[in-house]
Short mmCIF file of C-alpha atoms in Angstrom, two decimals:
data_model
loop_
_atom_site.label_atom_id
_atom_site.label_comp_id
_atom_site.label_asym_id
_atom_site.label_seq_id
_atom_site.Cartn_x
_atom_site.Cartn_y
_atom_site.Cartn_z
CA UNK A 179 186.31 38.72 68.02
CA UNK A 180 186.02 37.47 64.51
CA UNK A 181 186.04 39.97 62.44
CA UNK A 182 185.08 39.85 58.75
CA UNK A 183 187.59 40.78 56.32
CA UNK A 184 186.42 44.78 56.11
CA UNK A 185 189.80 46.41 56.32
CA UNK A 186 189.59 47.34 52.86
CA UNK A 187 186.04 49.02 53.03
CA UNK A 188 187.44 51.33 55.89
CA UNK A 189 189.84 54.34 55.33
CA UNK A 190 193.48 54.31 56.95
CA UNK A 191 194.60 56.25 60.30
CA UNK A 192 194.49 59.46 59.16
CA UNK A 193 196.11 61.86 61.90
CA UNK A 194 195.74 65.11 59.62
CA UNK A 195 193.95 65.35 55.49
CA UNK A 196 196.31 65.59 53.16
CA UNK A 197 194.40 66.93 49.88
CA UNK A 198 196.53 66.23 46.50
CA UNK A 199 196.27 68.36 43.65
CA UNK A 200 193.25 70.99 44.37
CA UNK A 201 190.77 71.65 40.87
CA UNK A 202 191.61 75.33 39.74
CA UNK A 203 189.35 77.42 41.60
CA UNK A 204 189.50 75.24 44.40
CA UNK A 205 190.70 76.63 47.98
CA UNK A 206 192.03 73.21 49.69
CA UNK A 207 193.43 75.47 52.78
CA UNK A 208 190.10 74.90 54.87
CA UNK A 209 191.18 71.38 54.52
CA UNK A 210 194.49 70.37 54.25
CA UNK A 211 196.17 68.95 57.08
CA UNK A 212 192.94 69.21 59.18
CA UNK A 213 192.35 66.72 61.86
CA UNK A 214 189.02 64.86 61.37
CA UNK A 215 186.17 65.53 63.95
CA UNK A 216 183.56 63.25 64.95
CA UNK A 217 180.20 64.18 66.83
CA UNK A 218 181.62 64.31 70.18
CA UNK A 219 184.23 66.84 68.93
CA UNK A 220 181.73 69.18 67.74
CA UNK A 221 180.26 72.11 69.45
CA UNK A 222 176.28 71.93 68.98
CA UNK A 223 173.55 70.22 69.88
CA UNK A 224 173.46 66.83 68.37
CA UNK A 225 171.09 65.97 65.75
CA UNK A 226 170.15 62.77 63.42
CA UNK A 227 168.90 63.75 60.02
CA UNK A 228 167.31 60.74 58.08
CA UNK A 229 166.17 61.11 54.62
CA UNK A 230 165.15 58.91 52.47
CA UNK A 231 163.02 58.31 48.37
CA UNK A 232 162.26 55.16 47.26
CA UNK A 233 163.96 53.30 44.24
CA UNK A 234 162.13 50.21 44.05
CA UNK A 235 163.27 49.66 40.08
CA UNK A 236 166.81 48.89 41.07
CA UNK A 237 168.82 46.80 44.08
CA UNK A 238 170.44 48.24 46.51
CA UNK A 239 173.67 47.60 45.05
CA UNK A 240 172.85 49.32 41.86
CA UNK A 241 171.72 52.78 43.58
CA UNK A 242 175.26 52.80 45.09
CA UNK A 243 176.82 52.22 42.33
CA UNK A 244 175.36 54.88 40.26
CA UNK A 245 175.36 57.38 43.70
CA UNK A 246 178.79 57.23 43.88
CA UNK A 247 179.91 57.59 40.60
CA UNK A 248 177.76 60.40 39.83
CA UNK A 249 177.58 61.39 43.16
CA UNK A 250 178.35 65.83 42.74
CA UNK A 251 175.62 65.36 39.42
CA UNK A 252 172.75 65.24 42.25
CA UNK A 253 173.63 68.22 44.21
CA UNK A 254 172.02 71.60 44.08
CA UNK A 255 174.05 73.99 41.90
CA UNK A 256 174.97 76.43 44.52
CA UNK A 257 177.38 73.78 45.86
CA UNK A 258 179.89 71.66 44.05
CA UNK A 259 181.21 68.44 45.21
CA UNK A 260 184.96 67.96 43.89
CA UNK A 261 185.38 64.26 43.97
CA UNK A 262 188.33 62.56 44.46
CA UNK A 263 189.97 61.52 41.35
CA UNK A 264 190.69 57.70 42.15
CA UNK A 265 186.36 58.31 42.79
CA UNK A 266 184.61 57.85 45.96
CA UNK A 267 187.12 55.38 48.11
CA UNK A 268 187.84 54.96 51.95
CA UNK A 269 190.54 57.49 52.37
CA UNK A 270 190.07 59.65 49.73
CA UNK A 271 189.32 63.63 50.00
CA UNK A 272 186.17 65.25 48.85
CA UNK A 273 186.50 69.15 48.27
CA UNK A 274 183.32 70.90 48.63
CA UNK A 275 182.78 74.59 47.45
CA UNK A 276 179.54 76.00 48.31
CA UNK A 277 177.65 79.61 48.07
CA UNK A 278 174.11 78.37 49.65
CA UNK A 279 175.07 80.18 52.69
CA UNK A 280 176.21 84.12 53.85
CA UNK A 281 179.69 83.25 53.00
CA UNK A 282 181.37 81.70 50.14
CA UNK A 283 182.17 78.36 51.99
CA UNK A 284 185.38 76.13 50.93
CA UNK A 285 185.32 72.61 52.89
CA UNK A 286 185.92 68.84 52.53
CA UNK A 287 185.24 65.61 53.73
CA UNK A 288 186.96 62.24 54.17
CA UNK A 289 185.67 59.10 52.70
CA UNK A 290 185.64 57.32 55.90
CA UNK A 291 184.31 54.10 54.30
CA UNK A 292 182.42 52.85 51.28
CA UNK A 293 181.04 49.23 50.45
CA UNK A 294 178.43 48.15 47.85
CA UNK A 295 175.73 49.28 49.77
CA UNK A 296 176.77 52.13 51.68
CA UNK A 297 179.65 54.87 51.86
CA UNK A 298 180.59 57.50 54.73
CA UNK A 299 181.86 60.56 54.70
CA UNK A 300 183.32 62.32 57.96
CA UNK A 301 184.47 66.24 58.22
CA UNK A 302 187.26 67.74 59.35
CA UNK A 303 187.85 70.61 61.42
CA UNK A 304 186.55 73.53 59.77
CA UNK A 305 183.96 72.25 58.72
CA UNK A 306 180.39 73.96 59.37
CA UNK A 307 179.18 70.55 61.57
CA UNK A 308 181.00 67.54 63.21
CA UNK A 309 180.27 63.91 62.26
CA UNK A 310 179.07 61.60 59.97
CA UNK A 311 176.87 61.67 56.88
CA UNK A 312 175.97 57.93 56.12
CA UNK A 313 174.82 57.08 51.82
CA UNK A 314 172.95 53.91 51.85
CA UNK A 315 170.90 51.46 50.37
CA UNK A 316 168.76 49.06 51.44
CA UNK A 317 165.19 47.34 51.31
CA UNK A 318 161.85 48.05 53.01
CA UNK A 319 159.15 45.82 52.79
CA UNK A 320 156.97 46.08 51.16
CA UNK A 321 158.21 49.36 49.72
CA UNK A 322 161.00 47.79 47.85
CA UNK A 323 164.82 49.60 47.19
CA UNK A 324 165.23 52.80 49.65
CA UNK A 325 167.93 55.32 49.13
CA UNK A 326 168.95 57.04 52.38
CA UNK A 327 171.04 60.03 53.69
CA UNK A 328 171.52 59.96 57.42
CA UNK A 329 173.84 62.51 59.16
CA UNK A 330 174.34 62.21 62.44
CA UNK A 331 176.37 66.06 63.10
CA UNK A 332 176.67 68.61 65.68
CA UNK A 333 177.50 72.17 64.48
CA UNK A 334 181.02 72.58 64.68
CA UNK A 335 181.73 76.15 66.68
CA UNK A 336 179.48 78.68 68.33
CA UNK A 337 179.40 80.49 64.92
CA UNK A 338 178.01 77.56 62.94
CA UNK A 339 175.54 76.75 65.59
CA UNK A 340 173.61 80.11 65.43
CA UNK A 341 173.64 79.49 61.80
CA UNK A 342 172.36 75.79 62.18
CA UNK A 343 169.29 77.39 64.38
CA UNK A 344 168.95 80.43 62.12
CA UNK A 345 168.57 78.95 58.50
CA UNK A 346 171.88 76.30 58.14
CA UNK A 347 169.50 73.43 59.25
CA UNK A 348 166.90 74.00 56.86
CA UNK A 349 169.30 74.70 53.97
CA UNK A 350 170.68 71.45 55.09
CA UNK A 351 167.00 69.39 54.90
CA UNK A 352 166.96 71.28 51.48
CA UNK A 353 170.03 70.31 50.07
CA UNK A 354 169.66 66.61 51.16
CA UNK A 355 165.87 66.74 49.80
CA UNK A 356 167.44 68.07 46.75
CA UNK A 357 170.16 65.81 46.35
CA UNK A 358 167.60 63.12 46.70
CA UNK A 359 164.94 63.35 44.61
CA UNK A 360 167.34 64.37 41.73
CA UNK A 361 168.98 60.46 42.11
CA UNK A 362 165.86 59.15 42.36
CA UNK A 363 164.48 61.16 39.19
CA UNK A 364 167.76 60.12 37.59
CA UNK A 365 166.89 55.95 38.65
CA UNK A 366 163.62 56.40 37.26
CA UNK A 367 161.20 57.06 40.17
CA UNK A 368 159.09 59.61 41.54
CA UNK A 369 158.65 58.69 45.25
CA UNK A 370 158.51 61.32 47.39
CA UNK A 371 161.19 62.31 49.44
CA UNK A 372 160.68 61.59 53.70
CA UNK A 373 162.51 63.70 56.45
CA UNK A 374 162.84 62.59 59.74
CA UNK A 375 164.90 65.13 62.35
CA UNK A 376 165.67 63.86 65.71
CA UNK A 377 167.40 65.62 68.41
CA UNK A 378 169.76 62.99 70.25
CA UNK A 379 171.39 65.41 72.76
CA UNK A 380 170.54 69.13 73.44
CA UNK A 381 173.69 69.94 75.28
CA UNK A 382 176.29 71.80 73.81
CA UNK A 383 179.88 71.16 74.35
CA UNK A 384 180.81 74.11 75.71
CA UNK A 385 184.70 73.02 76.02
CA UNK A 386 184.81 72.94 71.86
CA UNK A 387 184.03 76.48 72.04
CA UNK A 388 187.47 77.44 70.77
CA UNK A 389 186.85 75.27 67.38
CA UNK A 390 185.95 78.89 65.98
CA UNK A 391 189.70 79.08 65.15
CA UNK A 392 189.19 76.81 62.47
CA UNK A 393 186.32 78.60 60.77
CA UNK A 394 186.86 79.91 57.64
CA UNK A 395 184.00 82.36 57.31
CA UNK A 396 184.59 84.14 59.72
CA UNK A 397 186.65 87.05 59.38
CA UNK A 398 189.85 86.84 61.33
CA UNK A 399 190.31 83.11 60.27
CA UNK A 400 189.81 83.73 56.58
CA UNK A 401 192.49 86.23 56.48
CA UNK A 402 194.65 83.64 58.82
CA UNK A 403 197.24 80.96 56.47
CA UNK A 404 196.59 78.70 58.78
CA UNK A 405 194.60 77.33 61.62
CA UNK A 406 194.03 80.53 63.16
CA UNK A 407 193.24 82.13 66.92
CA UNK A 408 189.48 84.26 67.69
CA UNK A 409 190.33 87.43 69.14
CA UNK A 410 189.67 87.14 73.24
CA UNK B 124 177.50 38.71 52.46
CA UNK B 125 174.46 37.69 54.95
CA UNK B 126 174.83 39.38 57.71
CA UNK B 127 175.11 38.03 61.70
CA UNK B 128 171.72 39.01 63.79
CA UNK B 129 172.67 41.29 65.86
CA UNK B 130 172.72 40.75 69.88
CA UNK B 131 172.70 42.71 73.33
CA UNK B 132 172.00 40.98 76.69
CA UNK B 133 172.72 43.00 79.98
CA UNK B 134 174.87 41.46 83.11
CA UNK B 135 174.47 43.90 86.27
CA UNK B 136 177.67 43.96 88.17
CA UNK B 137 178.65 45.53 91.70
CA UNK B 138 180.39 48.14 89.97
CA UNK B 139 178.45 48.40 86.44
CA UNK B 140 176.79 47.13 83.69
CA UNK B 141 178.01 44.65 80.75
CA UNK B 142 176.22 44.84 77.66
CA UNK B 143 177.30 41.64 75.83
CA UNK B 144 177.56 42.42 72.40
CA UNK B 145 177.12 39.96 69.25
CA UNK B 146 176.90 39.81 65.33
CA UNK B 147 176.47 42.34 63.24
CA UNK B 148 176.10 46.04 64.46
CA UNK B 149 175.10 47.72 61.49
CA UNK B 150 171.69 50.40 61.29
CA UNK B 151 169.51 47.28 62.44
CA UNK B 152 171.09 47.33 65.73
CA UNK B 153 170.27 50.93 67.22
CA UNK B 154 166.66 49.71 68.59
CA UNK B 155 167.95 46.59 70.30
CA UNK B 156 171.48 48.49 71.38
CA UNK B 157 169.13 51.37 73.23
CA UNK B 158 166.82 48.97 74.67
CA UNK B 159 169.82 47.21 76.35
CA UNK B 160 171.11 50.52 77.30
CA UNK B 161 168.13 51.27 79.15
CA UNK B 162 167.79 48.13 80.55
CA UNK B 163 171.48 48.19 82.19
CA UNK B 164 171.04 52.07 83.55
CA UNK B 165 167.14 51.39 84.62
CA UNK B 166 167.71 50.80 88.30
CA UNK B 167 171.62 51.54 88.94
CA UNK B 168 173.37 54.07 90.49
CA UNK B 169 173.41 57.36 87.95
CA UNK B 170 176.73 57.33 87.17
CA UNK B 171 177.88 53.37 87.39
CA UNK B 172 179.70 52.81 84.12
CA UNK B 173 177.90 50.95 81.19
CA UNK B 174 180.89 48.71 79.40
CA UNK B 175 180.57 47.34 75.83
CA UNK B 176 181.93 43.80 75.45
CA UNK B 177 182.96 43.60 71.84
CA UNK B 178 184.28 40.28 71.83
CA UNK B 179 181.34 38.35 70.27
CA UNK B 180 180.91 41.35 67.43
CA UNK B 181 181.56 40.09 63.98
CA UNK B 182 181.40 43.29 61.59
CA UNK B 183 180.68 46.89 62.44
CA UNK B 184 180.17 49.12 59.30
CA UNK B 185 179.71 52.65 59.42
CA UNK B 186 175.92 52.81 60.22
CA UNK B 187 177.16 50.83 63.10
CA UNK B 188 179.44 53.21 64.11
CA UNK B 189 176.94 56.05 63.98
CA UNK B 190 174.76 53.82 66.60
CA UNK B 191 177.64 53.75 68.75
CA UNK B 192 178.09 57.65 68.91
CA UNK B 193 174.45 57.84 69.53
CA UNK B 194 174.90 55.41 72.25
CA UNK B 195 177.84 57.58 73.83
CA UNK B 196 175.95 61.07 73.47
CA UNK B 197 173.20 59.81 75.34
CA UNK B 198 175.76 58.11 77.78
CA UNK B 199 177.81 61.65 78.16
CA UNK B 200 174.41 63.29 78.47
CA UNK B 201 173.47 61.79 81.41
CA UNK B 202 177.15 62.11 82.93
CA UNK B 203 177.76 57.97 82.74
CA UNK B 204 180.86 57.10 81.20
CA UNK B 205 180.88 54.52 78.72
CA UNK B 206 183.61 51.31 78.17
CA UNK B 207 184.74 49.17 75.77
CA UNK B 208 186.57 45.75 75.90
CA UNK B 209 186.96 42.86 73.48
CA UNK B 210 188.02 44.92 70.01
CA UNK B 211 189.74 43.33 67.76
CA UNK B 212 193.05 45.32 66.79
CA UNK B 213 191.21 46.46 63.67
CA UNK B 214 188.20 48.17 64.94
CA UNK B 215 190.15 49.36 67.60
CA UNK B 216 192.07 51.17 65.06
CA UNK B 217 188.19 51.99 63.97
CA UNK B 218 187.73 53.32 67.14
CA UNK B 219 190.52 55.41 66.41
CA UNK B 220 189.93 57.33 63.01
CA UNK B 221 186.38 58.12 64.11
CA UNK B 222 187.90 59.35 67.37
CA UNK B 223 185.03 57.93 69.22
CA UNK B 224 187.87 56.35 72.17
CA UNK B 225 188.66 60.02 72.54
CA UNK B 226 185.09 59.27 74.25
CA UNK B 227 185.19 55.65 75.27
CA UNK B 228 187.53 53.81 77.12
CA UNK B 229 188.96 51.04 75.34
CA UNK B 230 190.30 48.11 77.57
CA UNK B 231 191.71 44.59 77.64
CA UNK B 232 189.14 42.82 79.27
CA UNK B 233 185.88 42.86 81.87
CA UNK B 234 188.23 43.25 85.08
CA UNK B 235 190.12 46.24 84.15
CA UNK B 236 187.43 48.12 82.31
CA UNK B 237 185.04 47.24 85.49
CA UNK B 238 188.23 48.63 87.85
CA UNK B 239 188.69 51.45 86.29
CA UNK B 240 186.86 54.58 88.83
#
């Protein structure tokens, strides 16, 4: 296999987070010394979220650019994205505090890779879903420059799944809609903004039931210091 | 960079499928990665293994990634387990941090991911 020279463009083996110095007001406990989960370490059914605007004004490369260093500017305000400080680099730690939902929710994610065209975040235990959310760029004929979200997530526990079906999915459409149309409004263009939801697998991994020890909104594991155990 | 095109071509064997891997898997390749996947589970046995050969593979980037989890979800799904052989010692490590061969299999070569029941 001959590889290109990407090494840099991926984060390091990361076994557990390890979050520096938290903002004030921060709670970095959700996330510090999490392991990360992928898709298949998730709970809930498995879903592929696409959206995506068009930016035809600038290259790919620019949208990036700009995305990432202003990425927490285009989120909604009831959530707050607490970049890392060396900015948005394979490796690094994202906190995230949000109040969209029921509960107050404190999370993170890792920076699993970034390039001039696209960066990756991937979540950690804890977390309200499992996976990957993809930022890229790229062109569409004849449309021109596309900015694109994909997340490709199942809901973490039992907990967050009921909350996916109940109103967590749409808030999550929302948010990304949100998110968006405000970079593309800040690029200069007024494209709408296209879902596309697909359902890749409706089973539910029933032996990542117990991942509800790890969720912080729920009562017994908020109160918990650690990574905490659901009453039986 | 320009990128590789992207390649998938199916050998059937006694004991499962090969999907022969090549260039770039990036976003582009999730329509030509399924359609090999369905061509190498079409007519087999339900559960015969479906092994990845990475060893032609130039670059994977994240988008890549995601079309290999898709890949194994619909693999787990239908109860057929899914191999890998011919990583290089970096995207194994790949492999690794995305905990996708928590999943997948990762072997040496053909033989021993083939022998493996």
């Amino acid at each position: 296999m001959v590889s290109k020279d990407d090494k840099a463009n991926w984060s390091p083996p990361k076994p557990h987070l390890e979050v520096g110095s938290a903002p004030e007001g921060v709670n970095a406990k959700r996330v510090q010394g999490r392991r990360l989960t992928g898709p298949q370490q998730g709970f809930g059914q498995l879903w592929q979220k696409t959206y995506k605007v068009a930016i035809s004004q600038k290259t790919p490369e620019q949208v990036i650019a700009t995305w990432k260093a202003e990425y927490g500017r285009f989120w909604p305000s009831h959530s707050k994205f607490y970049a890392p400080v060396t900015g948005i680099q394979p490796g690094e730690v994202g906190l995230i505090k949000s109040t969209s939902g029921p509960v107050p929710l404190s999370t993170g994610v890792l920076v699993l890779y970034s390039d001039d065209v696209s960066f990756c975040y991937m979540t950690p235990e804890g977390h309200p879903f499992a996976g990957f959310i993809t930022f890229s760029s790229h062109v569409e004929d004849p449309v021109g420059t596309m900015a694109q979200v994909q997340l490709l997530i199942r809901a973490n526990d039992p907990a967050y799944e009921a909350g996916m079906m109940l109103f967590g999915s749409k808030a999550e459409d929302r948010m990304w809609e949100h998110t968006l149309r405000s970079l593309a409004d800040y690029l200069g263009s007024s494209s709408p903004v296209d879902t596309k939801v697909v359902r890749v697998d409706q089973k539910r991994i029933w032996k990542n039931f117990n991942n509800l020890k790890y969720n912080g909104a729920l009562p017994w594991a908020r109160r918990s210091k650690g990574p905490a155990t659901p009453p039986r | 960079m320009p990128g590789t095109k992207f390649t998938a071509s199916v050998r059937k064997e006694a004991s499962g499928s090969i999907i022969d891997l090549g260039g770039d898997i990036d976003r582009s390749a999730g329509v030509d990665l399924a359609a090999a996947y369905d061509d190498a589970t079409g007519s087999g046995n339900g559960t015969d293994p479906v092994v990845l050969n990475f060893s032609q593979v130039d670059y994977i980037n994240s988008t890549g990634i995601a079309v290999i989890v898709t890949l194994l979800a619909k693999a787990r799904a239908e109860g057929r387990p899914l191999r890998a052989y011919g990583l290089s010692p970096h995207y194994e490590e790949i492999f690794q941090i995305t905990r996708l061969s928590d999943f997948m299999s990762i072997h040496h070569n053909e033989p021993e991911a083939l022998a493996l029941t």
